[in-house]
Amino acid sequence: MHCGYFDAGVCRSCTLMGIPYDRQLAGKVAEAEQLLAPWADAVWLPPVASTPEAFRNKAKMVVGGTVDAPTLGILDADRRGVDLQGCGVLADGLRDAFPAITAFISRARLEPYDVPARRGELKNVLLTESPDGRLMLRLVLRSTESLARIRKHLPSLLEELPRLAVATVNLLPEHKAVLEGDVELPLTADETLAMRLDDVVLHLRPGGFFQTNTAIAAGLYRQAREWIDEVSPASVWDLYCGVGGFALNVAAPGRQVRGIEVSEAAVEGARISAADAGLDVIFEVGDATALTADAAPDAVIVNPPRRGLGAELCATLDGSGAHTIVYSSCNAESLARDLAAMPSLRPERVRVFDMFPQTGHYEVMVLLRRR
């Protein structure tokens, strides 16, 4: 893949840009194999490759420039806006939507936030595309000062961008380097974006986590379902369940499935998905690390953040009655630490899923069985 932004030195986020994709993937597999070398008996399945470009279903764009000439992209070393609307790793549908959004910013007189001066209103534009091309737009603002103008000009944006299904204002009044705040104000009647992956529809609410690469996410869910169905457990818990992708995919008649997630928005979306699909899956807002060994089900699926499970949860799982663990990790280093902390569970199969082409990041899924 060729990227003019990378060649010009204005954006170096894609650290592997310019390296042939087959070499990128081989390097990721080699790194994962090295980190998981202590478990030499595990069988490595062929890696799941991604489309090397236009794979990202979400864009997290910092707003810069001026009201009349806004930029969507990143900030440079001087904290000024760098426009990246043509970024090649973003899905075509996201890039096609940017002109209408920038025109809307100018029409509604949304002043881009000036980080050095700590002045302005619009901080970030967060845009997500569903597999059927519908969009969720979140405008991250410092206050509600411009809310009336946004509502006034929203009909024109919806006319120019008919694929826009969900729009919200997110409030982030603090001057800090985060993407979004805690308060979400809906602008449209629809408040969830339907994400269909194979035969499961996931309802994504603003603030709910969803994997960046739709095709690879579907591959992860298929693999987890295959491994879970092989052992046919009577009960499964999905820890760090997000919008419920794993839990809903492993649901089956007679199987008790429960998802636990700290994000209320994600759990609310997961409950809608379960109800629409007619699946008897329980979703709870809670801390995954609060699991106790005596409450553990037959099988557990874990998909933790980059820091991994941590010593406490590893000890709980290791001492529990769960006979099967499916561990989906976005950080092979923390994965290796966690596997070492669960000696009663033996990795049987491992597979790399390339969620993030052009970067050094990837997902690894491991099937563990009790010794």
mmCIF file of C-alpha atoms in Angstrom:
data_model
loop_
_atom_site.group_PDB
_atom_site.id
_atom_site.type_symbol
_atom_site.label_atom_id
_atom_site.label_comp_id
_atom_site.label_asym_id
_atom_site.label_seq_id
_atom_site.Cartn_x
_atom_site.Cartn_y
_atom_site.Cartn_z
ATOM 1 C CA MET A 1 0.000 0.000 0.000
ATOM 2 C CA HIS A 2 1.212 3.504 -0.889
ATOM 3 C CA CYS A 3 0.427 6.492 1.356
ATOM 4 C CA GLY A 4 1.247 10.050 0.402
ATOM 5 C CA TYR A 5 0.813 11.233 3.976
ATOM 6 C CA PHE A 6 3.421 8.744 5.169
ATOM 7 C CA ASP A 7 5.836 9.578 2.352
ATOM 8 C CA ALA A 8 5.519 13.298 3.114
ATOM 9 C CA GLY A 9 6.187 12.670 6.805
ATOM 10 C CA VAL A 10 2.947 14.284 7.966
ATOM 11 C CA CYS A 11 1.587 11.057 9.486
ATOM 12 C CA ARG A 12 3.615 8.074 10.658
ATOM 13 C CA SER A 13 0.864 6.259 12.569
ATOM 14 C CA CYS A 14 1.113 3.255 10.234
ATOM 15 C CA THR A 15 4.575 2.129 11.267
ATOM 16 C CA LEU A 16 4.748 -0.712 8.710
ATOM 17 C CA MET A 17 3.613 1.351 5.749
ATOM 18 C CA GLY A 18 5.552 0.450 2.609
ATOM 19 C CA ILE A 19 6.434 -3.075 3.766
ATOM 20 C CA PRO A 20 4.796 -5.742 1.547
ATOM 21 C CA TYR A 21 1.749 -7.128 3.294
ATOM 22 C CA ASP A 22 2.859 -10.775 3.265
ATOM 23 C CA ARG A 23 6.036 -9.722 5.096
ATOM 24 C CA GLN A 24 4.008 -7.744 7.630
ATOM 25 C CA LEU A 25 1.832 -10.752 8.411
ATOM 26 C CA ALA A 26 4.779 -13.159 8.579
ATOM 27 C CA GLY A 27 6.539 -10.826 10.998
ATOM 28 C CA LYS A 28 3.533 -10.706 13.298
ATOM 29 C CA VAL A 29 3.228 -14.480 13.338
ATOM 30 C CA ALA A 30 6.948 -14.818 14.072
ATOM 31 C CA GLU A 31 6.704 -12.362 16.957
ATOM 32 C CA ALA A 32 3.704 -14.161 18.445
ATOM 33 C CA GLU A 33 5.450 -17.544 18.097
ATOM 34 C CA GLN A 34 8.505 -16.189 19.895
ATOM 35 C CA LEU A 35 6.471 -14.744 22.767
ATOM 36 C CA LEU A 36 4.477 -17.977 23.158
ATOM 37 C CA ALA A 37 7.486 -20.284 22.662
ATOM 38 C CA PRO A 38 7.201 -21.760 26.192
ATOM 39 C CA TRP A 39 4.054 -23.589 25.017
ATOM 40 C CA ALA A 40 5.713 -25.517 22.216
ATOM 41 C CA ASP A 41 3.030 -28.229 22.132
ATOM 42 C CA ALA A 42 0.345 -25.790 20.971
ATOM 43 C CA VAL A 43 -0.808 -26.153 17.373
ATOM 44 C CA TRP A 44 -0.547 -22.972 15.311
ATOM 45 C CA LEU A 45 -3.365 -22.546 12.807
ATOM 46 C CA PRO A 46 -2.803 -20.526 9.613
ATOM 47 C CA PRO A 47 -3.060 -16.773 10.260
ATOM 48 C CA VAL A 48 -6.162 -14.895 9.156
ATOM 49 C CA ALA A 49 -5.136 -12.102 6.804
ATOM 50 C CA SER A 50 -6.916 -8.809 6.302
ATOM 51 C CA THR A 51 -7.431 -6.560 3.346
ATOM 52 C CA PRO A 52 -4.329 -4.353 3.704
ATOM 53 C CA GLU A 53 -6.165 -1.097 2.970
ATOM 54 C CA ALA A 54 -9.620 0.463 3.492
ATOM 55 C CA PHE A 55 -10.238 -1.919 6.403
ATOM 56 C CA ARG A 56 -10.977 0.466 9.292
ATOM 57 C CA ASN A 57 -14.685 0.783 10.087
ATOM 58 C CA LYS A 58 -14.156 3.746 12.394
ATOM 59 C CA ALA A 59 -12.385 7.082 12.091
ATOM 60 C CA LYS A 60 -11.218 9.025 15.129
ATOM 61 C CA MET A 61 -10.451 12.417 13.661
ATOM 62 C CA VAL A 62 -9.083 15.383 15.597
ATOM 63 C CA VAL A 63 -10.566 18.636 14.325
ATOM 64 C CA GLY A 64 -8.240 21.537 13.526
ATOM 65 C CA GLY A 65 -8.017 24.464 11.156
ATOM 66 C CA THR A 66 -10.729 27.104 11.098
ATOM 67 C CA VAL A 67 -14.502 27.242 10.925
ATOM 68 C CA ASP A 68 -14.351 27.927 7.197
ATOM 69 C CA ALA A 69 -11.543 25.442 6.490
ATOM 70 C CA PRO A 70 -11.676 22.677 9.106
ATOM 71 C CA THR A 71 -9.205 19.793 9.061
ATOM 72 C CA LEU A 72 -10.000 16.230 10.102
ATOM 73 C CA GLY A 73 -7.043 14.086 11.095
ATOM 74 C CA ILE A 74 -4.321 14.513 13.694
ATOM 75 C CA LEU A 75 -2.343 17.290 15.341
ATOM 76 C CA ASP A 76 1.247 18.079 14.420
ATOM 77 C CA ALA A 77 4.110 18.776 16.829
ATOM 78 C CA ASP A 78 2.815 22.323 17.334
ATOM 79 C CA ARG A 79 -0.680 20.953 18.104
ATOM 80 C CA ARG A 80 -2.105 22.253 14.844
ATOM 81 C CA GLY A 81 -4.476 20.295 12.625
ATOM 82 C CA VAL A 82 -3.187 17.982 9.885
ATOM 83 C CA ASP A 83 -5.886 16.944 7.405
ATOM 84 C CA LEU A 84 -6.040 13.184 6.708
ATOM 85 C CA GLN A 85 -9.417 12.845 5.003
ATOM 86 C CA GLY A 86 -7.837 10.705 2.290
ATOM 87 C CA CYS A 87 -6.309 8.177 4.707
ATOM 88 C CA GLY A 88 -6.078 4.873 2.834
ATOM 89 C CA VAL A 89 -6.684 2.529 5.774
ATOM 90 C CA LEU A 90 -10.138 4.030 6.359
ATOM 91 C CA ALA A 91 -13.106 2.366 4.681
ATOM 92 C CA ASP A 92 -14.230 4.028 1.463
ATOM 93 C CA GLY A 93 -17.577 4.902 3.048
ATOM 94 C CA LEU A 94 -15.876 6.902 5.792
ATOM 95 C CA ARG A 95 -13.718 8.886 3.378
ATOM 96 C CA ASP A 96 -16.719 9.583 1.143
ATOM 97 C CA ALA A 97 -18.600 11.074 4.124
ATOM 98 C CA PHE A 98 -15.963 13.602 5.179
ATOM 99 C CA PRO A 99 -16.767 16.372 2.644
ATOM 100 C CA ALA A 100 -20.378 16.557 3.856
ATOM 101 C CA ILE A 101 -19.212 16.604 7.476
ATOM 102 C CA THR A 102 -16.656 19.358 6.959
ATOM 103 C CA ALA A 103 -19.268 21.417 5.082
ATOM 104 C CA PHE A 104 -21.647 20.900 8.018
ATOM 105 C CA ILE A 105 -18.976 22.086 10.472
ATOM 106 C CA SER A 106 -18.665 25.329 8.518
ATOM 107 C CA ARG A 107 -22.436 25.761 8.094
ATOM 108 C CA ALA A 108 -23.118 25.247 11.803
ATOM 109 C CA ARG A 109 -20.168 27.502 12.709
ATOM 110 C CA LEU A 110 -18.511 24.888 14.904
ATOM 111 C CA GLU A 111 -15.189 26.442 15.867
ATOM 112 C CA PRO A 112 -12.397 23.834 15.920
ATOM 113 C CA TYR A 113 -10.718 23.556 19.285
ATOM 114 C CA ASP A 114 -7.340 25.304 19.391
ATOM 115 C CA VAL A 115 -5.253 23.206 21.796
ATOM 116 C CA PRO A 116 -2.431 25.720 22.458
ATOM 117 C CA ALA A 117 -4.893 28.583 23.026
ATOM 118 C CA ARG A 118 -7.474 26.372 24.780
ATOM 119 C CA ARG A 119 -10.164 28.056 22.720
ATOM 120 C CA GLY A 120 -12.892 26.710 20.483
ATOM 121 C CA GLU A 121 -15.651 24.108 20.676
ATOM 122 C CA LEU A 122 -15.324 21.110 18.337
ATOM 123 C CA LYS A 123 -12.587 18.704 19.422
ATOM 124 C CA ASN A 124 -13.102 15.417 17.599
ATOM 125 C CA VAL A 125 -15.246 13.786 14.942
ATOM 126 C CA LEU A 126 -15.868 10.083 15.580
ATOM 127 C CA LEU A 127 -17.370 8.241 12.615
ATOM 128 C CA THR A 128 -18.275 4.536 12.382
ATOM 129 C CA GLU A 129 -19.555 2.590 9.378
ATOM 130 C CA SER A 130 -21.668 -0.560 9.598
ATOM 131 C CA PRO A 131 -21.237 -3.486 7.185
ATOM 132 C CA ASP A 132 -24.253 -2.244 5.199
ATOM 133 C CA GLY A 133 -22.798 1.260 4.839
ATOM 134 C CA ARG A 134 -24.814 3.126 7.461
ATOM 135 C CA LEU A 135 -22.994 5.659 9.625
ATOM 136 C CA MET A 136 -22.770 6.815 13.226
ATOM 137 C CA LEU A 137 -21.431 10.350 13.742
ATOM 138 C CA ARG A 138 -20.362 11.690 17.124
ATOM 139 C CA LEU A 139 -19.324 15.328 17.495
ATOM 140 C CA VAL A 140 -17.110 15.810 20.560
ATOM 141 C CA LEU A 141 -17.675 19.332 21.893
ATOM 142 C CA ARG A 142 -16.599 21.327 24.929
ATOM 143 C CA SER A 143 -20.119 22.557 25.713
ATOM 144 C CA THR A 144 -23.707 22.798 24.471
ATOM 145 C CA GLU A 145 -23.159 26.356 23.171
ATOM 146 C CA SER A 146 -23.544 25.267 19.545
ATOM 147 C CA LEU A 147 -26.269 22.662 20.093
ATOM 148 C CA ALA A 148 -29.072 24.823 18.685
ATOM 149 C CA ARG A 149 -27.092 25.523 15.503
ATOM 150 C CA ILE A 150 -26.276 21.832 15.142
ATOM 151 C CA ARG A 151 -29.942 20.892 15.374
ATOM 152 C CA LYS A 152 -30.868 23.657 12.913
ATOM 153 C CA HIS A 153 -28.447 22.456 10.243
ATOM 154 C CA LEU A 154 -28.757 18.708 10.891
ATOM 155 C CA PRO A 155 -31.531 18.209 8.276
ATOM 156 C CA SER A 156 -29.203 19.489 5.551
ATOM 157 C CA LEU A 157 -26.486 17.060 6.661
ATOM 158 C CA LEU A 158 -28.955 14.169 6.633
ATOM 159 C CA GLU A 159 -30.017 15.185 3.123
ATOM 160 C CA GLU A 160 -26.408 15.288 1.896
ATOM 161 C CA LEU A 161 -25.491 12.128 3.795
ATOM 162 C CA PRO A 162 -28.549 9.837 3.699
ATOM 163 C CA ARG A 163 -26.467 6.952 5.070
ATOM 164 C CA LEU A 164 -26.194 8.778 8.409
ATOM 165 C CA ALA A 165 -28.321 6.729 10.823
ATOM 166 C CA VAL A 166 -27.104 7.860 14.244
ATOM 167 C CA ALA A 167 -25.786 11.282 15.254
ATOM 168 C CA THR A 168 -24.904 12.545 18.716
ATOM 169 C CA VAL A 169 -23.067 15.286 20.559
ATOM 170 C CA ASN A 170 -20.538 14.110 23.123
ATOM 171 C CA LEU A 171 -19.452 16.586 25.798
ATOM 172 C CA LEU A 172 -15.794 16.822 26.797
ATOM 173 C CA PRO A 173 -15.317 20.134 28.641
ATOM 174 C CA GLU A 174 -11.887 19.279 30.092
ATOM 175 C CA HIS A 175 -8.627 20.183 28.395
ATOM 176 C CA LYS A 176 -7.111 16.714 28.240
ATOM 177 C CA ALA A 177 -5.890 14.278 25.623
ATOM 178 C CA VAL A 178 -8.857 11.894 25.469
ATOM 179 C CA LEU A 179 -11.273 11.196 22.643
ATOM 180 C CA GLU A 180 -14.620 11.618 24.366
ATOM 181 C CA GLY A 181 -16.443 12.556 27.553
ATOM 182 C CA ASP A 182 -19.126 10.875 29.637
ATOM 183 C CA VAL A 183 -22.230 12.774 28.456
ATOM 184 C CA GLU A 184 -23.920 11.840 25.165
ATOM 185 C CA LEU A 185 -26.771 13.887 23.666
ATOM 186 C CA PRO A 186 -28.735 12.183 20.850
ATOM 187 C CA LEU A 187 -29.529 14.139 17.712
ATOM 188 C CA THR A 188 -31.390 11.444 15.762
ATOM 189 C CA ALA A 189 -34.268 9.118 16.614
ATOM 190 C CA ASP A 190 -32.055 6.064 16.146
ATOM 191 C CA GLU A 191 -29.481 5.644 18.909
ATOM 192 C CA THR A 192 -27.866 2.360 17.838
ATOM 193 C CA LEU A 193 -25.988 1.318 14.707
ATOM 194 C CA ALA A 194 -26.778 -2.210 13.538
ATOM 195 C CA MET A 195 -23.608 -4.165 12.738
ATOM 196 C CA ARG A 196 -24.438 -7.437 10.935
ATOM 197 C CA LEU A 197 -21.679 -10.038 11.051
ATOM 198 C CA ASP A 198 -22.727 -13.321 9.431
ATOM 199 C CA ASP A 199 -26.022 -14.281 11.093
ATOM 200 C CA VAL A 200 -25.668 -12.069 14.205
ATOM 201 C CA VAL A 201 -26.657 -8.395 14.371
ATOM 202 C CA LEU A 202 -24.845 -6.366 17.022
ATOM 203 C CA HIS A 203 -26.318 -3.036 18.120
ATOM 204 C CA LEU A 204 -23.591 -0.483 18.684
ATOM 205 C CA ARG A 205 -24.430 2.467 20.910
ATOM 206 C CA PRO A 206 -22.300 5.615 21.098
ATOM 207 C CA GLY A 207 -19.402 4.841 23.430
ATOM 208 C CA GLY A 208 -19.736 1.085 22.997
ATOM 209 C CA PHE A 209 -16.613 -0.802 21.904
ATOM 210 C CA PHE A 210 -16.541 -2.572 18.568
ATOM 211 C CA GLN A 211 -13.549 -4.067 16.785
ATOM 212 C CA THR A 212 -11.869 -1.792 14.232
ATOM 213 C CA ASN A 213 -11.804 -4.330 11.388
ATOM 214 C CA THR A 214 -15.252 -5.775 10.640
ATOM 215 C CA ALA A 215 -14.086 -8.737 8.545
ATOM 216 C CA ILE A 216 -11.485 -9.807 11.100
ATOM 217 C CA ALA A 217 -13.973 -9.368 13.947
ATOM 218 C CA ALA A 218 -16.295 -11.786 12.156
ATOM 219 C CA GLY A 219 -13.390 -14.227 11.851
ATOM 220 C CA LEU A 220 -12.704 -14.023 15.588
ATOM 221 C CA TYR A 221 -16.345 -14.733 16.400
ATOM 222 C CA ARG A 222 -16.432 -17.711 14.025
ATOM 223 C CA GLN A 223 -13.289 -19.185 15.558
ATOM 224 C CA ALA A 224 -14.565 -18.790 19.116
ATOM 225 C CA ARG A 225 -17.885 -20.396 18.192
ATOM 226 C CA GLU A 226 -16.108 -23.328 16.536
ATOM 227 C CA TRP A 227 -13.911 -23.981 19.575
ATOM 228 C CA ILE A 228 -16.769 -23.594 22.041
ATOM 229 C CA ASP A 229 -19.074 -25.875 20.045
ATOM 230 C CA GLU A 230 -16.345 -28.537 19.943
ATOM 231 C CA VAL A 231 -16.450 -28.933 23.732
ATOM 232 C CA SER A 232 -20.200 -28.247 23.982
ATOM 233 C CA PRO A 233 -20.205 -26.588 27.436
ATOM 234 C CA ALA A 234 -23.455 -26.190 29.331
ATOM 235 C CA SER A 235 -22.455 -22.709 30.501
ATOM 236 C CA VAL A 236 -20.226 -19.965 29.049
ATOM 237 C CA TRP A 237 -19.178 -16.589 30.392
ATOM 238 C CA ASP A 238 -17.906 -13.835 28.114
ATOM 239 C CA LEU A 239 -15.704 -11.490 30.162
ATOM 240 C CA TYR A 240 -14.989 -8.000 28.795
ATOM 241 C CA CYS A 241 -17.886 -8.766 26.453
ATOM 242 C CA GLY A 242 -18.243 -5.304 24.872
ATOM 243 C CA VAL A 243 -21.356 -5.247 22.669
ATOM 244 C CA GLY A 244 -21.712 -9.009 23.100
ATOM 245 C CA GLY A 245 -20.106 -10.339 19.934
ATOM 246 C CA PHE A 246 -18.607 -13.483 21.408
ATOM 247 C CA ALA A 247 -21.519 -14.219 23.751
ATOM 248 C CA LEU A 248 -24.153 -13.922 21.040
ATOM 249 C CA ASN A 249 -22.141 -16.031 18.607
ATOM 250 C CA VAL A 250 -21.698 -18.945 21.029
ATOM 251 C CA ALA A 251 -25.321 -18.936 22.214
ATOM 252 C CA ALA A 252 -27.049 -22.265 21.576
ATOM 253 C CA PRO A 253 -30.177 -24.109 22.759
ATOM 254 C CA GLY A 254 -29.696 -25.404 26.289
ATOM 255 C CA ARG A 255 -26.492 -23.407 26.825
ATOM 256 C CA GLN A 256 -26.377 -20.728 29.517
ATOM 257 C CA VAL A 257 -24.422 -17.710 28.272
ATOM 258 C CA ARG A 258 -23.570 -14.606 30.282
ATOM 259 C CA GLY A 259 -21.634 -11.496 29.264
ATOM 260 C CA ILE A 260 -19.966 -9.087 31.682
ATOM 261 C CA GLU A 261 -18.750 -5.621 30.699
ATOM 262 C CA VAL A 262 -17.972 -2.404 32.583
ATOM 263 C CA SER A 263 -19.449 -0.121 29.880
ATOM 264 C CA GLU A 264 -23.154 0.527 30.379
ATOM 265 C CA ALA A 265 -23.524 1.674 26.749
ATOM 266 C CA ALA A 266 -22.049 -1.575 25.469
ATOM 267 C CA VAL A 267 -24.233 -3.720 27.726
ATOM 268 C CA GLU A 268 -27.359 -1.836 26.700
ATOM 269 C CA GLY A 269 -26.526 -2.491 23.055
ATOM 270 C CA ALA A 270 -25.815 -6.165 23.777
ATOM 271 C CA ARG A 271 -29.203 -6.561 25.474
ATOM 272 C CA ILE A 272 -30.960 -5.058 22.448
ATOM 273 C CA SER A 273 -29.091 -7.462 20.166
ATOM 274 C CA ALA A 274 -30.047 -10.476 22.295
ATOM 275 C CA ALA A 275 -33.706 -9.436 22.416
ATOM 276 C CA ASP A 276 -33.886 -8.818 18.649
ATOM 277 C CA ALA A 277 -32.301 -12.197 17.938
ATOM 278 C CA GLY A 278 -34.501 -14.017 20.433
ATOM 279 C CA LEU A 279 -31.434 -15.305 22.284
ATOM 280 C CA ASP A 280 -31.551 -16.028 25.999
ATOM 281 C CA VAL A 281 -28.218 -14.409 26.834
ATOM 282 C CA ILE A 282 -27.724 -12.458 30.062
ATOM 283 C CA PHE A 283 -25.627 -9.284 29.950
ATOM 284 C CA GLU A 284 -24.493 -7.522 33.106
ATOM 285 C CA VAL A 285 -22.640 -4.311 33.889
ATOM 286 C CA GLY A 286 -19.744 -5.311 36.102
ATOM 287 C CA ASP A 287 -16.046 -5.774 36.640
ATOM 288 C CA ALA A 288 -14.756 -8.902 34.938
ATOM 289 C CA THR A 289 -12.013 -9.217 37.548
ATOM 290 C CA ALA A 290 -14.681 -9.753 40.232
ATOM 291 C CA LEU A 291 -15.307 -13.314 39.013
ATOM 292 C CA THR A 292 -14.924 -15.871 41.792
ATOM 293 C CA ALA A 293 -13.586 -19.360 41.245
ATOM 294 C CA ASP A 294 -16.616 -21.096 42.715
ATOM 295 C CA ALA A 295 -18.940 -19.237 40.324
ATOM 296 C CA ALA A 296 -17.010 -20.076 37.160
ATOM 297 C CA PRO A 297 -18.926 -21.786 34.322
ATOM 298 C CA ASP A 298 -17.773 -24.678 32.135
ATOM 299 C CA ALA A 299 -16.108 -22.359 29.623
ATOM 300 C CA VAL A 300 -14.931 -18.756 29.661
ATOM 301 C CA ILE A 301 -14.189 -16.368 26.807
ATOM 302 C CA VAL A 302 -11.928 -13.434 27.653
ATOM 303 C CA ASN A 303 -11.115 -10.435 25.475
ATOM 304 C CA PRO A 304 -9.312 -8.016 27.810
ATOM 305 C CA PRO A 305 -7.743 -4.631 27.033
ATOM 306 C CA ARG A 306 -4.046 -4.442 26.160
ATOM 307 C CA ARG A 307 -2.947 -4.744 29.773
ATOM 308 C CA GLY A 308 -4.326 -8.295 29.873
ATOM 309 C CA LEU A 309 -6.203 -10.152 32.592
ATOM 310 C CA GLY A 310 -3.887 -9.383 35.503
ATOM 311 C CA ALA A 311 -2.687 -11.617 38.299
ATOM 312 C CA GLU A 312 -5.953 -11.701 40.253
ATOM 313 C CA LEU A 313 -8.219 -12.852 37.430
ATOM 314 C CA CYS A 314 -5.580 -15.283 36.151
ATOM 315 C CA ALA A 315 -5.416 -16.892 39.595
ATOM 316 C CA THR A 316 -9.209 -17.097 39.719
ATOM 317 C CA LEU A 317 -9.477 -18.756 36.314
ATOM 318 C CA ASP A 318 -6.584 -21.089 37.057
ATOM 319 C CA GLY A 319 -8.256 -22.274 40.251
ATOM 320 C CA SER A 320 -11.778 -22.411 38.859
ATOM 321 C CA GLY A 321 -13.774 -25.309 37.492
ATOM 322 C CA ALA A 322 -13.781 -23.922 33.966
ATOM 323 C CA HIS A 323 -12.408 -26.637 31.668
ATOM 324 C CA THR A 324 -12.051 -24.402 28.598
ATOM 325 C CA ILE A 325 -10.792 -20.844 28.108
ATOM 326 C CA VAL A 326 -10.866 -18.996 24.794
ATOM 327 C CA TYR A 327 -8.500 -16.045 25.133
ATOM 328 C CA SER A 328 -8.612 -13.308 22.483
ATOM 329 C CA SER A 329 -5.755 -10.874 22.966
ATOM 330 C CA CYS A 330 -4.648 -7.644 21.275
ATOM 331 C CA ASN A 331 -1.253 -7.773 23.040
ATOM 332 C CA ALA A 332 0.829 -10.941 22.768
ATOM 333 C CA GLU A 333 3.169 -9.758 25.532
ATOM 334 C CA SER A 334 0.452 -9.489 28.182
ATOM 335 C CA LEU A 335 -1.052 -12.712 26.781
ATOM 336 C CA ALA A 336 2.212 -14.560 27.444
ATOM 337 C CA ARG A 337 2.327 -13.238 31.003
ATOM 338 C CA ASP A 338 -1.255 -14.328 31.617
ATOM 339 C CA LEU A 339 -0.701 -17.811 30.185
ATOM 340 C CA ALA A 340 2.289 -18.269 32.492
ATOM 341 C CA ALA A 341 0.067 -17.270 35.424
ATOM 342 C CA MET A 342 -2.462 -20.042 34.598
ATOM 343 C CA PRO A 343 -0.368 -23.238 34.731
ATOM 344 C CA SER A 344 -3.424 -25.467 35.165
ATOM 345 C CA LEU A 345 -4.645 -24.461 31.718
ATOM 346 C CA ARG A 346 -2.726 -25.705 28.674
ATOM 347 C CA PRO A 347 -2.740 -23.790 25.353
ATOM 348 C CA GLU A 348 -3.826 -26.255 22.670
ATOM 349 C CA ARG A 349 -4.338 -24.062 19.600
ATOM 350 C CA VAL A 350 -3.212 -20.569 18.614
ATOM 351 C CA ARG A 351 -4.174 -18.330 15.704
ATOM 352 C CA VAL A 352 -3.104 -14.840 14.652
ATOM 353 C CA PHE A 353 -5.767 -12.505 13.242
ATOM 354 C CA ASP A 354 -4.441 -9.401 11.524
ATOM 355 C CA MET A 355 -6.823 -6.780 12.885
ATOM 356 C CA PHE A 356 -4.464 -3.865 12.201
ATOM 357 C CA PRO A 357 -2.576 -4.015 8.862
ATOM 358 C CA GLN A 358 0.183 -1.433 8.315
ATOM 359 C CA THR A 359 0.943 -1.437 12.053
ATOM 360 C CA GLY A 360 2.731 -3.839 14.395
ATOM 361 C CA HIS A 361 -0.506 -4.674 16.222
ATOM 362 C CA TYR A 362 -2.572 -7.842 15.779
ATOM 363 C CA GLU A 363 -4.951 -10.178 17.623
ATOM 364 C CA VAL A 364 -4.070 -13.630 18.888
ATOM 365 C CA MET A 365 -6.681 -16.191 19.887
ATOM 366 C CA VAL A 366 -5.726 -19.138 22.084
ATOM 367 C CA LEU A 367 -7.728 -22.209 23.056
ATOM 368 C CA LEU A 368 -6.791 -23.403 26.547
ATOM 369 C CA ARG A 369 -7.912 -26.650 28.151
ATOM 370 C CA ARG A 370 -7.527 -27.737 31.754
ATOM 371 C CA ARG A 371 -4.671 -30.192 32.289
#
